[in-house]
mmCIF file of C-alpha atoms and ligand atoms in Angstrom:
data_model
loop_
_atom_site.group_PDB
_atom_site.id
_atom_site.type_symbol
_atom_site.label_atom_id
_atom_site.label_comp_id
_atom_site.label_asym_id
_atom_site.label_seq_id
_atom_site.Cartn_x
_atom_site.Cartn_y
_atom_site.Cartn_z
ATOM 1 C CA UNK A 1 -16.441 -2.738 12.253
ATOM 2 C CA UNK A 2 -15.719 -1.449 8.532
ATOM 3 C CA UNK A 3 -12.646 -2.149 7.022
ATOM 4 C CA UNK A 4 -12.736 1.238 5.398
ATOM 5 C CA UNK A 5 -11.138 3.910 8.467
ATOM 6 C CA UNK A 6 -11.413 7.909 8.738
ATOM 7 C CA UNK A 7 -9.054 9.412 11.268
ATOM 8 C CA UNK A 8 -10.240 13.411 12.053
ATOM 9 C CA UNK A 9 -8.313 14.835 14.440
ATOM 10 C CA UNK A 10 -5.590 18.391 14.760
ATOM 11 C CA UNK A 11 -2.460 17.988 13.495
ATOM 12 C CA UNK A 12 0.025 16.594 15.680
ATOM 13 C CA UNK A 13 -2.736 14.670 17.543
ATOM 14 C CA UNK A 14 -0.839 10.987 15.775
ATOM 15 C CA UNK A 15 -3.478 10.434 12.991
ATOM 16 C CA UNK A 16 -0.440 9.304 10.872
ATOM 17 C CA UNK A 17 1.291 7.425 12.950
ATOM 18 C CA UNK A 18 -1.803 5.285 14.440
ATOM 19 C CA UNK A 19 -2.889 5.042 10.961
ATOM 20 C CA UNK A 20 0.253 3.119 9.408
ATOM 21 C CA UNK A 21 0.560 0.959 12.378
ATOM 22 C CA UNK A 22 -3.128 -0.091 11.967
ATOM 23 C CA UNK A 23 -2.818 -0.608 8.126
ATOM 24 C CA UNK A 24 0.208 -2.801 8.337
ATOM 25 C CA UNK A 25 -1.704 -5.165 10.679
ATOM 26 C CA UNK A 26 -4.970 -5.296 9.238
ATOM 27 C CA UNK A 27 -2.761 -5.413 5.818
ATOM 28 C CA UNK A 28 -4.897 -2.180 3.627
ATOM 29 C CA UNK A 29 -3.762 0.594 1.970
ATOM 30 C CA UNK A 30 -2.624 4.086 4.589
ATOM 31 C CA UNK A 31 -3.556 6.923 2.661
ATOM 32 C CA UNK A 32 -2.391 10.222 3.748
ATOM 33 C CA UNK A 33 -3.428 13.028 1.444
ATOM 34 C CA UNK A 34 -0.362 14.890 3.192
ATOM 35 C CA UNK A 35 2.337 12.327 2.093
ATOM 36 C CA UNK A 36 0.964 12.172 -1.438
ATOM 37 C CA UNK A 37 1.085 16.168 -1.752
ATOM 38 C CA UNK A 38 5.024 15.966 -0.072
ATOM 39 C CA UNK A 39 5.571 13.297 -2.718
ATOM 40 C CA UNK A 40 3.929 15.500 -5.502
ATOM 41 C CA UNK A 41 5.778 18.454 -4.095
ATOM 42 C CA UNK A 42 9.005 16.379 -4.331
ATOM 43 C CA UNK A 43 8.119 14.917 -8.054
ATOM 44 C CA UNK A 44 7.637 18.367 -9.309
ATOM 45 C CA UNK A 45 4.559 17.415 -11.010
ATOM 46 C CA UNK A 46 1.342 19.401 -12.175
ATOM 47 C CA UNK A 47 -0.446 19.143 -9.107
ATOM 48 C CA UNK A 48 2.528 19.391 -6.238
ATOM 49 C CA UNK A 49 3.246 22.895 -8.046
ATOM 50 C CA UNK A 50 0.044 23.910 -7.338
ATOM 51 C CA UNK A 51 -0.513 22.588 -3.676
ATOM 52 C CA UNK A 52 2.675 23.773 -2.647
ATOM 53 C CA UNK A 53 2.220 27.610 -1.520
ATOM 54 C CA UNK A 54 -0.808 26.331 0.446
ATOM 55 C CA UNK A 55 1.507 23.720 2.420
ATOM 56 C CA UNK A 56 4.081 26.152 3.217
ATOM 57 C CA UNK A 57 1.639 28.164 4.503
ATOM 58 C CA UNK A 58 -0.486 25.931 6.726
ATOM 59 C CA UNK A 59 -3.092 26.420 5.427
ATOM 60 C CA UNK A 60 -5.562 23.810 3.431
ATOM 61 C CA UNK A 61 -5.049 22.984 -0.639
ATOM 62 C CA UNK A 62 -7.867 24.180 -2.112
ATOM 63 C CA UNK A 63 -11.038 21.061 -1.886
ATOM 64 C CA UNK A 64 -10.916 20.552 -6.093
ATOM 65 C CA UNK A 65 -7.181 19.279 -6.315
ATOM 66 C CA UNK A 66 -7.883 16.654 -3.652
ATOM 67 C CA UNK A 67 -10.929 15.326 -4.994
ATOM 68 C CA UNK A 68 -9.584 14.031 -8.308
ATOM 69 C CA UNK A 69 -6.604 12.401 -6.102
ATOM 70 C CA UNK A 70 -8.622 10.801 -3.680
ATOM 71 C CA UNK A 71 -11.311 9.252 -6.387
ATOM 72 C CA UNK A 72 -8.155 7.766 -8.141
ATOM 73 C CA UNK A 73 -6.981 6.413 -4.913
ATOM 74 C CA UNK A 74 -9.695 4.688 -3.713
ATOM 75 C CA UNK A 75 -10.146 2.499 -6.902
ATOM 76 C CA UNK A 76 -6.748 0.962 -6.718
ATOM 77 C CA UNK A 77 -7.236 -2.828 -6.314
ATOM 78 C CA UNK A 78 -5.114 -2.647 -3.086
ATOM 79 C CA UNK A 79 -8.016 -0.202 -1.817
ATOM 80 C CA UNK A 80 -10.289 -2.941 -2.580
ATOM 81 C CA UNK A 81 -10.713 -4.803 0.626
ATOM 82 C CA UNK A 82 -10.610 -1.795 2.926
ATOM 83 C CA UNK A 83 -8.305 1.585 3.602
ATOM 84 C CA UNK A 84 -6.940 3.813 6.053
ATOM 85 C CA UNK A 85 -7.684 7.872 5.174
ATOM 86 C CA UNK A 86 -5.190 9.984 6.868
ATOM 87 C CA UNK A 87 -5.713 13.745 6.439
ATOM 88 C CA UNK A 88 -9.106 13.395 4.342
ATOM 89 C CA UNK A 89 -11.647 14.534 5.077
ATOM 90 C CA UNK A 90 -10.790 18.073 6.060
ATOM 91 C CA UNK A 91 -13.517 20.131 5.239
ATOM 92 C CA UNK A 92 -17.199 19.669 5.126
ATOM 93 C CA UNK A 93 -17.391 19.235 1.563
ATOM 94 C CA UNK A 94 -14.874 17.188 1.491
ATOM 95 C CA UNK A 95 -16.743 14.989 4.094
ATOM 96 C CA UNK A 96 -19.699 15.445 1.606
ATOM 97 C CA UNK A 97 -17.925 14.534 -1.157
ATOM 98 C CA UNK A 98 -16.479 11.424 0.368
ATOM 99 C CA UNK A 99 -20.272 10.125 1.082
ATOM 100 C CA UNK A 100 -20.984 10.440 -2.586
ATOM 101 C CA UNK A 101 -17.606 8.864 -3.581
ATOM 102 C CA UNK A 102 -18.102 5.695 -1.278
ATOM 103 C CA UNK A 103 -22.027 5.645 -2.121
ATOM 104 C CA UNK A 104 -20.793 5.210 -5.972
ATOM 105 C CA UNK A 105 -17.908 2.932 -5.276
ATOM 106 C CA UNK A 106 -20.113 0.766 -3.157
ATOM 107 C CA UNK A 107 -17.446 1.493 -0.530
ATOM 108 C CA UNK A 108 -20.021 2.197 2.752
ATOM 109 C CA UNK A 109 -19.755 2.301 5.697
ATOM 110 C CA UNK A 110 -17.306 3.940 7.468
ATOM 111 C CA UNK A 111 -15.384 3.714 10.362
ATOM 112 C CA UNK A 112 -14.946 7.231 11.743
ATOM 113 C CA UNK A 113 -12.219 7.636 14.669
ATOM 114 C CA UNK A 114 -11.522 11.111 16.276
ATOM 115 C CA UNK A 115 -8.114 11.483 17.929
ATOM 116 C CA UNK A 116 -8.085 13.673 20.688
ATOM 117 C CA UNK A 117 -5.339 15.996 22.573
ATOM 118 C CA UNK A 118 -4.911 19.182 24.233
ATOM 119 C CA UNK A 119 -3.762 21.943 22.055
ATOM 120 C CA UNK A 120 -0.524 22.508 24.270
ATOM 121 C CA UNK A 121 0.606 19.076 23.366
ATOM 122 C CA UNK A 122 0.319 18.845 19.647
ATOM 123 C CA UNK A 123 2.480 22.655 19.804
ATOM 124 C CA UNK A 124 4.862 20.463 21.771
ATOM 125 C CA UNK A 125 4.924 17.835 19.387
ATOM 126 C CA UNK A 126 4.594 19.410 16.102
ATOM 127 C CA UNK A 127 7.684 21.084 17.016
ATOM 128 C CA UNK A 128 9.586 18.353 17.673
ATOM 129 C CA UNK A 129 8.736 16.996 14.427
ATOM 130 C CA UNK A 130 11.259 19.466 12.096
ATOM 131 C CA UNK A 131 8.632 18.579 8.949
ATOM 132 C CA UNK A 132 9.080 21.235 6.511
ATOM 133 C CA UNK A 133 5.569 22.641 7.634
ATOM 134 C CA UNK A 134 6.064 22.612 11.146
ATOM 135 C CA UNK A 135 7.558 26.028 12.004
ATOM 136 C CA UNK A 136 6.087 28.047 14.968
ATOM 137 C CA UNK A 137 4.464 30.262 12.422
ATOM 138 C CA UNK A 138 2.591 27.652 10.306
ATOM 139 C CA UNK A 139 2.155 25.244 13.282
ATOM 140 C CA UNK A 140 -0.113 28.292 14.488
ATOM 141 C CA UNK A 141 -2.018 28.372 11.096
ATOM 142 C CA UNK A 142 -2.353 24.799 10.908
ATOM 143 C CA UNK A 143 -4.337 24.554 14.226
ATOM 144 C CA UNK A 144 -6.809 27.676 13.722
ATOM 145 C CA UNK A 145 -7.316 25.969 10.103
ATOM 146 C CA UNK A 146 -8.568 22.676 11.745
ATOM 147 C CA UNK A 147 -10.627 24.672 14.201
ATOM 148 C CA UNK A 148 -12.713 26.753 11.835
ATOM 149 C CA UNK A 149 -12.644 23.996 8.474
ATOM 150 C CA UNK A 150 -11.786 20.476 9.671
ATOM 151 C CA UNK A 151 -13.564 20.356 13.309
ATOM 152 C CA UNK A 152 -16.667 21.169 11.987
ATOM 153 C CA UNK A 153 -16.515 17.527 10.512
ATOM 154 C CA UNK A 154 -17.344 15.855 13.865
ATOM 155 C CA UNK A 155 -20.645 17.675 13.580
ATOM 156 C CA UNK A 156 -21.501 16.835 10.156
ATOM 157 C CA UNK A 157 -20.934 12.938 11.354
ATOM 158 C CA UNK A 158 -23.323 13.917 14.307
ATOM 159 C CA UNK A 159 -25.790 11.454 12.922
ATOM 160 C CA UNK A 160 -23.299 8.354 12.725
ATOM 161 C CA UNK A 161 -20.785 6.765 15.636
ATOM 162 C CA UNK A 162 -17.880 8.686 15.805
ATOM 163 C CA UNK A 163 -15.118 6.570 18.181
ATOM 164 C CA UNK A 164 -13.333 9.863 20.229
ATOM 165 C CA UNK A 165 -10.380 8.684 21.581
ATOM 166 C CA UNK A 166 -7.941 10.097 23.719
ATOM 167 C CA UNK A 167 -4.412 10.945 21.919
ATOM 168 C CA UNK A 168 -2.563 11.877 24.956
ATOM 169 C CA UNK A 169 -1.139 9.016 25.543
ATOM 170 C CA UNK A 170 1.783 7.056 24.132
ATOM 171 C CA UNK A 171 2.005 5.440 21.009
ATOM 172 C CA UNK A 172 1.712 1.955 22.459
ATOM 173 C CA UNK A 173 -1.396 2.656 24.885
ATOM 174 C CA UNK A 174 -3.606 4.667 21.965
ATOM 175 C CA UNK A 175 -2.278 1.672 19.117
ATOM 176 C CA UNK A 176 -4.191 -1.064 21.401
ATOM 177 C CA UNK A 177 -6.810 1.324 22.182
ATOM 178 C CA UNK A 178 -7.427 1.355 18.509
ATOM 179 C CA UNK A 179 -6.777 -2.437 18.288
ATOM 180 C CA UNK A 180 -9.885 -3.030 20.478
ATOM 181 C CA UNK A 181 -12.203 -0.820 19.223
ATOM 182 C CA UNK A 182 -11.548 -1.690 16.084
ATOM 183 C CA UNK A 183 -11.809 -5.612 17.057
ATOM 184 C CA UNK A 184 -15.251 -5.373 18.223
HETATM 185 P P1 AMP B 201 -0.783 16.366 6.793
HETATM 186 O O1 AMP B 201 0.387 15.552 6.385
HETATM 187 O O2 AMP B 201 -2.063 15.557 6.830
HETATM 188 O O3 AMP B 201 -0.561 17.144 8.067
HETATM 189 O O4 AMP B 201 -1.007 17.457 5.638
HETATM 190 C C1 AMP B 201 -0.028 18.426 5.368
HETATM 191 C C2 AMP B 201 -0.627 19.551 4.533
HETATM 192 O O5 AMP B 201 -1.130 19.026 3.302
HETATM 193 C C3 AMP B 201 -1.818 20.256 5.178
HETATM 194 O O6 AMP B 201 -1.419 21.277 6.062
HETATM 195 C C4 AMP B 201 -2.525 20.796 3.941
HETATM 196 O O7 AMP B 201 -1.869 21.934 3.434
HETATM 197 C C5 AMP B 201 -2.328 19.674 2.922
HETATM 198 N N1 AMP B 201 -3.439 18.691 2.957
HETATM 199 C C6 AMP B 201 -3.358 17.387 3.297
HETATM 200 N N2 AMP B 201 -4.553 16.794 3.207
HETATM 201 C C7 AMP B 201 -5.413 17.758 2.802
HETATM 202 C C8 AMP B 201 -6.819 17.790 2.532
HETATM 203 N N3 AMP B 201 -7.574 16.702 2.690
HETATM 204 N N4 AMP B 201 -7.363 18.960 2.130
HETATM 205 C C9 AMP B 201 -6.615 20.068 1.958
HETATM 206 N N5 AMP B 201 -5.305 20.120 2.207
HETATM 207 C C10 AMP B 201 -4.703 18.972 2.628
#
């Protein structure tokens, strides 16, 4: 199995939290598009100033200011041996992009894991999360944005293995699920 992960998935479904546990063991890079925008947001810089309205909103920062980012990203040295994306892909062109990207950086293949989990439950646990973004209002957003822009993904990958797996579980139980699939 590639070295080089994808996590798709709604929000809430534990994308980030599977995804730093994974990286720490297998010892690559997480990179969450989200926590690089919170940490732009938090910098003031350029780029935070711009992504910020969208955040607040739920809804998605426009395709062109992640591309740059996730380009720069990927050619670290640490990124070298393998990464975990967390949050990217989340449209269709940024899925298209990505193939490009990894095509030119020699970076291919991928692995491409889907996390799955009832809507009710990612309400129930966005809300306990208390992140900036997470009010009832943009919670809302945030899931009909994945259902029209970022689900679509799963289809675009039609062609290649995408790993589903099931999200509704705890932390524990989906980590080794990951551990095994991941092993093979
Ligand atoms: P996350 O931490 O992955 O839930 O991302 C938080 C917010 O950052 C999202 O609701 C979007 O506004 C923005 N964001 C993160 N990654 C992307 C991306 N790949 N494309 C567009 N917006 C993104």
């Amino acid at each position: 199995m590639s070295k080089r992960l994808i996590f798709l998935g709604p929000p809430g479904a534990g994308k980030g939290t599977q995804a730093e546990r994974l990286a720490a063991s297998a010892e690559i890079p997480h990179i969450s598009t989200g926590e690089i925008l919170r940490q732009a947001i938090t910098d003031g810089t350029a780029l935070g100033q711009q992504a910020q309205a969208f955040m607040d909103k739920g809804e998605l920062v426009p395709d062109s200011l992640l591309v740059d980012l996730v380009r720069e990203r990927l050619q670290q040295p640490d990124a070298a041996s393998g990464w975990i994306l967390d949050g990217f892909p989340r449209t269709v062109a940024q899925a298209e992009f990505l193939d490009q990207l990894l095509t030119e950086l020699q970076q291919t293949p991928i692995t491409i894991l889907n996390l799955e989990v009832p809507k009710e439950i990612l309400v129930e646990r966005l809300l306990a999360r208390k992140r900036k973004d997470d009010t009832a209002d943009t919670i809302r957003r945030r899931l009909v944005v994945y259902q029209e822009q970022t689900k679509p993904i799963v289809e675009f990958y039609s062609d290649r293995q995408v790993h589903h797996i099931n999200g509704d579980r705890t932390p524990e139980a989906v980590e080794q699920a990951l551990r095994e699939l991941i092993s093979t």
